[in-house]
Amino acid sequence: LAEALGENYVVEIVDLGGCDVGPDAAVQIANAVGKGMIESLNLSNNRIGEKGGLAIAESLFPRHKARVKELLLGGNRCGDKAATHVTSGAIECATLTSLDLSGNEVTSDSVQGISRLLDSQRTAARGLVRLDLRWNSIDDFGAR
């Protein structure tokens, strides 16, 4: 499926939420995102973990041709490292308007990257209208 997505010029919305997608498949899907084929990607409630999260994040950087507007990664246990990389990629991705990182074991350690995303005035963060961080471990310190 991921290989076909990378060569497909018609499908713009891909919903694989709750499909037991693992980290290796997420890496392949990230390649399709990086080629600019997908505008909406739902990988919520899978098991992509840190490896898959990092690959998806990498596809957002300008050296790729991502044009994703909606990225739903909730419930994947990506952790702080991947969440930080996703927010860095989101800063650079000019098309992203909706980002879901809910339920990804994100802690206050990732808040600095999230804050940079929200504070960014020079890039795509100006277009970000939805950021979902529910069901994470961002404590009082991180929420400030």
mmCIF file with all atom_site columns, C-alpha atoms in Angstrom:
data_model
loop_
_atom_site.group_PDB
_atom_site.id
_atom_site.type_symbol
_atom_site.label_atom_id
_atom_site.label_alt_id
_atom_site.label_comp_id
_atom_site.label_asym_id
_atom_site.label_entity_id
_atom_site.label_seq_id
_atom_site.pdbx_PDB_ins_code
_atom_site.Cartn_x
_atom_site.Cartn_y
_atom_site.Cartn_z
_atom_site.occupancy
_atom_site.B_iso_or_equiv
_atom_site.pdbx_formal_charge
_atom_site.auth_seq_id
_atom_site.auth_comp_id
_atom_site.auth_asym_id
_atom_site.auth_atom_id
_atom_site.pdbx_PDB_model_num
ATOM 1   C CA . LEU A 1 1   ? 0.000  0.000  0.000  1.00 0.00 ? 1   LEU A CA 1
ATOM 2   C CA . ALA A 1 2   ? 2.729  2.459  0.963  1.00 0.00 ? 2   ALA A CA 1
ATOM 3   C CA . GLU A 1 3   ? 4.606  1.816  -2.273 1.00 0.00 ? 3   GLU A CA 1
ATOM 4   C CA . ALA A 1 4   ? 1.465  2.399  -4.322 1.00 0.00 ? 4   ALA A CA 1
ATOM 5   C CA . LEU A 1 5   ? 0.752  5.624  -2.425 1.00 0.00 ? 5   LEU A CA 1
ATOM 6   C CA . GLY A 1 6   ? 4.168  6.950  -3.397 1.00 0.00 ? 6   GLY A CA 1
ATOM 7   C CA . GLU A 1 7   ? 3.333  6.537  -7.081 1.00 0.00 ? 7   GLU A CA 1
ATOM 8   C CA . ASN A 1 8   ? -0.322 7.579  -6.897 1.00 0.00 ? 8   ASN A CA 1
ATOM 9   C CA . TYR A 1 9   ? -1.193 11.056 -8.101 1.00 0.00 ? 9   TYR A CA 1
ATOM 10  C CA . VAL A 1 10  ? -4.924 10.878 -7.357 1.00 0.00 ? 10  VAL A CA 1
ATOM 11  C CA . VAL A 1 11  ? -5.395 9.930  -3.696 1.00 0.00 ? 11  VAL A CA 1
ATOM 12  C CA . GLU A 1 12  ? -4.974 12.961 -1.448 1.00 0.00 ? 12  GLU A CA 1
ATOM 13  C CA . ILE A 1 13  ? -6.625 11.686 1.749  1.00 0.00 ? 13  ILE A CA 1
ATOM 14  C CA . VAL A 1 14  ? -5.324 8.547  3.423  1.00 0.00 ? 14  VAL A CA 1
ATOM 15  C CA . ASP A 1 15  ? -7.027 7.226  6.551  1.00 0.00 ? 15  ASP A CA 1
ATOM 16  C CA . LEU A 1 16  ? -5.261 4.296  8.177  1.00 0.00 ? 16  LEU A CA 1
ATOM 17  C CA . GLY A 1 17  ? -6.471 5.051  11.691 1.00 0.00 ? 17  GLY A CA 1
ATOM 18  C CA . GLY A 1 18  ? -6.603 1.940  13.885 1.00 0.00 ? 18  GLY A CA 1
ATOM 19  C CA . CYS A 1 19  ? -5.173 -0.354 11.199 1.00 0.00 ? 19  CYS A CA 1
ATOM 20  C CA . ASP A 1 20  ? -2.281 -1.817 13.227 1.00 0.00 ? 20  ASP A CA 1
ATOM 21  C CA . VAL A 1 21  ? 0.290  0.072  11.138 1.00 0.00 ? 21  VAL A CA 1
ATOM 22  C CA . GLY A 1 22  ? 3.771  -0.492 12.546 1.00 0.00 ? 22  GLY A CA 1
ATOM 23  C CA . PRO A 1 23  ? 6.972  1.537  12.392 1.00 0.00 ? 23  PRO A CA 1
ATOM 24  C CA . ASP A 1 24  ? 8.343  -0.011 9.189  1.00 0.00 ? 24  ASP A CA 1
ATOM 25  C CA . ALA A 1 25  ? 5.143  0.676  7.254  1.00 0.00 ? 25  ALA A CA 1
ATOM 26  C CA . ALA A 1 26  ? 5.102  4.224  8.655  1.00 0.00 ? 26  ALA A CA 1
ATOM 27  C CA . VAL A 1 27  ? 8.575  4.774  7.196  1.00 0.00 ? 27  VAL A CA 1
ATOM 28  C CA . GLN A 1 28  ? 7.258  3.773  3.768  1.00 0.00 ? 28  GLN A CA 1
ATOM 29  C CA . ILE A 1 29  ? 4.172  5.970  4.154  1.00 0.00 ? 29  ILE A CA 1
ATOM 30  C CA . ALA A 1 30  ? 6.458  8.863  5.103  1.00 0.00 ? 30  ALA A CA 1
ATOM 31  C CA . ASN A 1 31  ? 8.121  8.512  1.698  1.00 0.00 ? 31  ASN A CA 1
ATOM 32  C CA . ALA A 1 32  ? 4.743  9.105  0.014  1.00 0.00 ? 32  ALA A CA 1
ATOM 33  C CA . VAL A 1 33  ? 4.129  12.143 2.229  1.00 0.00 ? 33  VAL A CA 1
ATOM 34  C CA . GLY A 1 34  ? 7.568  13.494 1.322  1.00 0.00 ? 34  GLY A CA 1
ATOM 35  C CA . LYS A 1 35  ? 6.781  13.186 -2.389 1.00 0.00 ? 35  LYS A CA 1
ATOM 36  C CA . GLY A 1 36  ? 3.858  15.570 -1.976 1.00 0.00 ? 36  GLY A CA 1
ATOM 37  C CA . MET A 1 37  ? 1.135  13.085 -2.837 1.00 0.00 ? 37  MET A CA 1
ATOM 38  C CA . ILE A 1 38  ? -0.896 13.214 0.373  1.00 0.00 ? 38  ILE A CA 1
ATOM 39  C CA . GLU A 1 39  ? -2.784 16.197 1.796  1.00 0.00 ? 39  GLU A CA 1
ATOM 40  C CA . SER A 1 40  ? -4.426 14.440 4.750  1.00 0.00 ? 40  SER A CA 1
ATOM 41  C CA . LEU A 1 41  ? -2.875 11.528 6.623  1.00 0.00 ? 41  LEU A CA 1
ATOM 42  C CA . ASN A 1 42  ? -4.534 9.748  9.520  1.00 0.00 ? 42  ASN A CA 1
ATOM 43  C CA . LEU A 1 43  ? -2.282 7.251  11.287 1.00 0.00 ? 43  LEU A CA 1
ATOM 44  C CA . SER A 1 44  ? -4.068 7.596  14.627 1.00 0.00 ? 44  SER A CA 1
ATOM 45  C CA . ASN A 1 45  ? -4.254 4.654  17.016 1.00 0.00 ? 45  ASN A CA 1
ATOM 46  C CA . ASN A 1 46  ? -1.618 2.496  15.410 1.00 0.00 ? 46  ASN A CA 1
ATOM 47  C CA . ARG A 1 47  ? 1.769  1.394  16.687 1.00 0.00 ? 47  ARG A CA 1
ATOM 48  C CA . ILE A 1 48  ? 4.202  3.513  14.677 1.00 0.00 ? 48  ILE A CA 1
ATOM 49  C CA . GLY A 1 49  ? 6.216  4.414  17.790 1.00 0.00 ? 49  GLY A CA 1
ATOM 50  C CA . GLU A 1 50  ? 9.287  6.603  17.799 1.00 0.00 ? 50  GLU A CA 1
ATOM 51  C CA . LYS A 1 51  ? 10.750 5.192  14.565 1.00 0.00 ? 51  LYS A CA 1
ATOM 52  C CA . GLY A 1 52  ? 7.581  5.834  12.576 1.00 0.00 ? 52  GLY A CA 1
ATOM 53  C CA . GLY A 1 53  ? 7.059  9.238  14.171 1.00 0.00 ? 53  GLY A CA 1
ATOM 54  C CA . LEU A 1 54  ? 10.586 10.313 13.289 1.00 0.00 ? 54  LEU A CA 1
ATOM 55  C CA . ALA A 1 55  ? 10.116 9.193  9.671  1.00 0.00 ? 55  ALA A CA 1
ATOM 56  C CA . ILE A 1 56  ? 6.831  11.067 9.304  1.00 0.00 ? 56  ILE A CA 1
ATOM 57  C CA . ALA A 1 57  ? 8.461  14.142 10.878 1.00 0.00 ? 57  ALA A CA 1
ATOM 58  C CA . GLU A 1 58  ? 11.380 13.981 8.462  1.00 0.00 ? 58  GLU A CA 1
ATOM 59  C CA . SER A 1 59  ? 8.990  14.020 5.499  1.00 0.00 ? 59  SER A CA 1
ATOM 60  C CA . LEU A 1 60  ? 7.722  17.465 6.569  1.00 0.00 ? 60  LEU A CA 1
ATOM 61  C CA . PHE A 1 61  ? 11.035 19.259 6.016  1.00 0.00 ? 61  PHE A CA 1
ATOM 62  C CA . PRO A 1 62  ? 11.405 21.421 2.865  1.00 0.00 ? 62  PRO A CA 1
ATOM 63  C CA . ARG A 1 63  ? 13.998 19.176 1.200  1.00 0.00 ? 63  ARG A CA 1
ATOM 64  C CA . HIS A 1 64  ? 11.003 16.928 0.580  1.00 0.00 ? 64  HIS A CA 1
ATOM 65  C CA . LYS A 1 65  ? 7.908  18.096 -1.252 1.00 0.00 ? 65  LYS A CA 1
ATOM 66  C CA . ALA A 1 66  ? 5.300  17.499 1.433  1.00 0.00 ? 66  ALA A CA 1
ATOM 67  C CA . ARG A 1 67  ? 2.021  19.340 1.006  1.00 0.00 ? 67  ARG A CA 1
ATOM 68  C CA . VAL A 1 68  ? 0.200  17.695 3.887  1.00 0.00 ? 68  VAL A CA 1
ATOM 69  C CA . LYS A 1 69  ? -2.440 19.893 5.495  1.00 0.00 ? 69  LYS A CA 1
ATOM 70  C CA . GLU A 1 70  ? -3.697 17.491 8.158  1.00 0.00 ? 70  GLU A CA 1
ATOM 71  C CA . LEU A 1 71  ? -1.492 15.096 10.090 1.00 0.00 ? 71  LEU A CA 1
ATOM 72  C CA . LEU A 1 72  ? -3.167 12.864 12.662 1.00 0.00 ? 72  LEU A CA 1
ATOM 73  C CA . LEU A 1 73  ? -0.717 10.850 14.734 1.00 0.00 ? 73  LEU A CA 1
ATOM 74  C CA . GLY A 1 74  ? -2.711 10.454 17.959 1.00 0.00 ? 74  GLY A CA 1
ATOM 75  C CA . GLY A 1 75  ? -2.359 7.282  20.007 1.00 0.00 ? 75  GLY A CA 1
ATOM 76  C CA . ASN A 1 76  ? 0.931  6.016  18.602 1.00 0.00 ? 76  ASN A CA 1
ATOM 77  C CA . ARG A 1 77  ? 3.286  6.233  21.590 1.00 0.00 ? 77  ARG A CA 1
ATOM 78  C CA . CYS A 1 78  ? 5.774  8.247  19.580 1.00 0.00 ? 78  CYS A CA 1
ATOM 79  C CA . GLY A 1 79  ? 7.340  9.815  22.675 1.00 0.00 ? 79  GLY A CA 1
ATOM 80  C CA . ASP A 1 80  ? 9.196  13.062 23.222 1.00 0.00 ? 80  ASP A CA 1
ATOM 81  C CA . LYS A 1 81  ? 11.943 12.631 20.632 1.00 0.00 ? 81  LYS A CA 1
ATOM 82  C CA . ALA A 1 82  ? 9.523  12.051 17.752 1.00 0.00 ? 82  ALA A CA 1
ATOM 83  C CA . ALA A 1 83  ? 7.096  14.722 19.000 1.00 0.00 ? 83  ALA A CA 1
ATOM 84  C CA . THR A 1 84  ? 9.897  17.276 19.098 1.00 0.00 ? 84  THR A CA 1
ATOM 85  C CA . HIS A 1 85  ? 10.981 16.332 15.572 1.00 0.00 ? 85  HIS A CA 1
ATOM 86  C CA . VAL A 1 86  ? 7.379  16.479 14.324 1.00 0.00 ? 86  VAL A CA 1
ATOM 87  C CA . THR A 1 87  ? 6.975  19.995 15.716 1.00 0.00 ? 87  THR A CA 1
ATOM 88  C CA . SER A 1 88  ? 10.260 21.045 14.083 1.00 0.00 ? 88  SER A CA 1
ATOM 89  C CA . GLY A 1 89  ? 9.046  19.650 10.759 1.00 0.00 ? 89  GLY A CA 1
ATOM 90  C CA . ALA A 1 90  ? 5.691  21.354 11.233 1.00 0.00 ? 90  ALA A CA 1
ATOM 91  C CA . ILE A 1 91  ? 7.463  24.700 11.568 1.00 0.00 ? 91  ILE A CA 1
ATOM 92  C CA . GLU A 1 92  ? 9.014  24.121 8.157  1.00 0.00 ? 92  GLU A CA 1
ATOM 93  C CA . CYS A 1 93  ? 5.958  22.656 6.397  1.00 0.00 ? 93  CYS A CA 1
ATOM 94  C CA . ALA A 1 94  ? 4.161  25.550 4.740  1.00 0.00 ? 94  ALA A CA 1
ATOM 95  C CA . THR A 1 95  ? 0.877  23.690 4.209  1.00 0.00 ? 95  THR A CA 1
ATOM 96  C CA . LEU A 1 96  ? 0.202  22.094 7.603  1.00 0.00 ? 96  LEU A CA 1
ATOM 97  C CA . THR A 1 97  ? -2.926 23.440 9.336  1.00 0.00 ? 97  THR A CA 1
ATOM 98  C CA . SER A 1 98  ? -3.877 20.572 11.678 1.00 0.00 ? 98  SER A CA 1
ATOM 99  C CA . LEU A 1 99  ? -1.591 18.461 13.878 1.00 0.00 ? 99  LEU A CA 1
ATOM 100 C CA . ASP A 1 100 ? -2.720 15.752 16.303 1.00 0.00 ? 100 ASP A CA 1
ATOM 101 C CA . LEU A 1 101 ? -0.126 14.461 18.767 1.00 0.00 ? 101 LEU A CA 1
ATOM 102 C CA . SER A 1 102 ? -2.639 13.292 21.378 1.00 0.00 ? 102 SER A CA 1
ATOM 103 C CA . GLY A 1 103 ? -1.874 10.131 23.336 1.00 0.00 ? 103 GLY A CA 1
ATOM 104 C CA . ASN A 1 104 ? 1.771  9.927  22.331 1.00 0.00 ? 104 ASN A CA 1
ATOM 105 C CA . GLU A 1 105 ? 3.486  9.845  25.730 1.00 0.00 ? 105 GLU A CA 1
ATOM 106 C CA . VAL A 1 106 ? 4.591  13.438 25.233 1.00 0.00 ? 106 VAL A CA 1
ATOM 107 C CA . THR A 1 107 ? 5.924  15.025 28.425 1.00 0.00 ? 107 THR A CA 1
ATOM 108 C CA . SER A 1 108 ? 6.982  18.498 29.476 1.00 0.00 ? 108 SER A CA 1
ATOM 109 C CA . ASP A 1 109 ? 10.345 17.723 27.848 1.00 0.00 ? 109 ASP A CA 1
ATOM 110 C CA . SER A 1 110 ? 8.720  18.367 24.442 1.00 0.00 ? 110 SER A CA 1
ATOM 111 C CA . VAL A 1 111 ? 7.070  21.628 25.394 1.00 0.00 ? 111 VAL A CA 1
ATOM 112 C CA . GLN A 1 112 ? 9.952  23.779 24.178 1.00 0.00 ? 112 GLN A CA 1
ATOM 113 C CA . GLY A 1 113 ? 9.568  22.418 20.635 1.00 0.00 ? 113 GLY A CA 1
ATOM 114 C CA . ILE A 1 114 ? 5.802  22.840 20.787 1.00 0.00 ? 114 ILE A CA 1
ATOM 115 C CA . SER A 1 115 ? 6.272  26.413 22.008 1.00 0.00 ? 115 SER A CA 1
ATOM 116 C CA . ARG A 1 116 ? 8.613  27.136 19.101 1.00 0.00 ? 116 ARG A CA 1
ATOM 117 C CA . LEU A 1 117 ? 5.918  25.869 16.742 1.00 0.00 ? 117 LEU A CA 1
ATOM 118 C CA . LEU A 1 118 ? 3.330  28.172 18.269 1.00 0.00 ? 118 LEU A CA 1
ATOM 119 C CA . ASP A 1 119 ? 5.690  31.158 18.465 1.00 0.00 ? 119 ASP A CA 1
ATOM 120 C CA . SER A 1 120 ? 6.962  30.835 14.936 1.00 0.00 ? 120 SER A CA 1
ATOM 121 C CA . GLN A 1 121 ? 6.103  33.846 12.804 1.00 0.00 ? 121 GLN A CA 1
ATOM 122 C CA . ARG A 1 122 ? 8.279  33.071 9.818  1.00 0.00 ? 122 ARG A CA 1
ATOM 123 C CA . THR A 1 123 ? 6.844  29.759 8.713  1.00 0.00 ? 123 THR A CA 1
ATOM 124 C CA . ALA A 1 124 ? 3.909  27.417 8.485  1.00 0.00 ? 124 ALA A CA 1
ATOM 125 C CA . ALA A 1 125 ? 2.967  27.792 12.137 1.00 0.00 ? 125 ALA A CA 1
ATOM 126 C CA . ARG A 1 126 ? 1.045  30.879 11.071 1.00 0.00 ? 126 ARG A CA 1
ATOM 127 C CA . GLY A 1 127 ? -1.278 28.505 9.202  1.00 0.00 ? 127 GLY A CA 1
ATOM 128 C CA . LEU A 1 128 ? -1.644 25.999 12.034 1.00 0.00 ? 128 LEU A CA 1
ATOM 129 C CA . VAL A 1 129 ? -5.217 26.235 13.289 1.00 0.00 ? 129 VAL A CA 1
ATOM 130 C CA . ARG A 1 130 ? -5.524 22.942 15.204 1.00 0.00 ? 130 ARG A CA 1
ATOM 131 C CA . LEU A 1 131 ? -3.051 21.396 17.631 1.00 0.00 ? 131 LEU A CA 1
ATOM 132 C CA . ASP A 1 132 ? -4.223 18.423 19.689 1.00 0.00 ? 132 ASP A CA 1
ATOM 133 C CA . LEU A 1 133 ? -2.117 17.446 22.705 1.00 0.00 ? 133 LEU A CA 1
ATOM 134 C CA . ARG A 1 134 ? -4.756 15.599 24.755 1.00 0.00 ? 134 ARG A CA 1
ATOM 135 C CA . TRP A 1 135 ? -3.922 12.474 26.726 1.00 0.00 ? 135 TRP A CA 1
ATOM 136 C CA . ASN A 1 136 ? -0.239 13.224 27.215 1.00 0.00 ? 136 ASN A CA 1
ATOM 137 C CA . SER A 1 137 ? 1.835  13.803 30.339 1.00 0.00 ? 137 SER A CA 1
ATOM 138 C CA . ILE A 1 138 ? 2.329  17.547 30.105 1.00 0.00 ? 138 ILE A CA 1
ATOM 139 C CA . ASP A 1 139 ? 2.272  18.606 33.735 1.00 0.00 ? 139 ASP A CA 1
ATOM 140 C CA . ASP A 1 140 ? 1.716  22.019 35.335 1.00 0.00 ? 140 ASP A CA 1
ATOM 141 C CA . PHE A 1 141 ? 5.302  23.035 34.591 1.00 0.00 ? 141 PHE A CA 1
ATOM 142 C CA . GLY A 1 142 ? 4.954  22.206 30.897 1.00 0.00 ? 142 GLY A CA 1
ATOM 143 C CA . ALA A 1 143 ? 1.532  23.789 30.593 1.00 0.00 ? 143 ALA A CA 1
ATOM 144 C CA . ARG A 1 144 ? 2.885  27.152 31.769 1.00 0.00 ? 144 ARG A CA 1
#
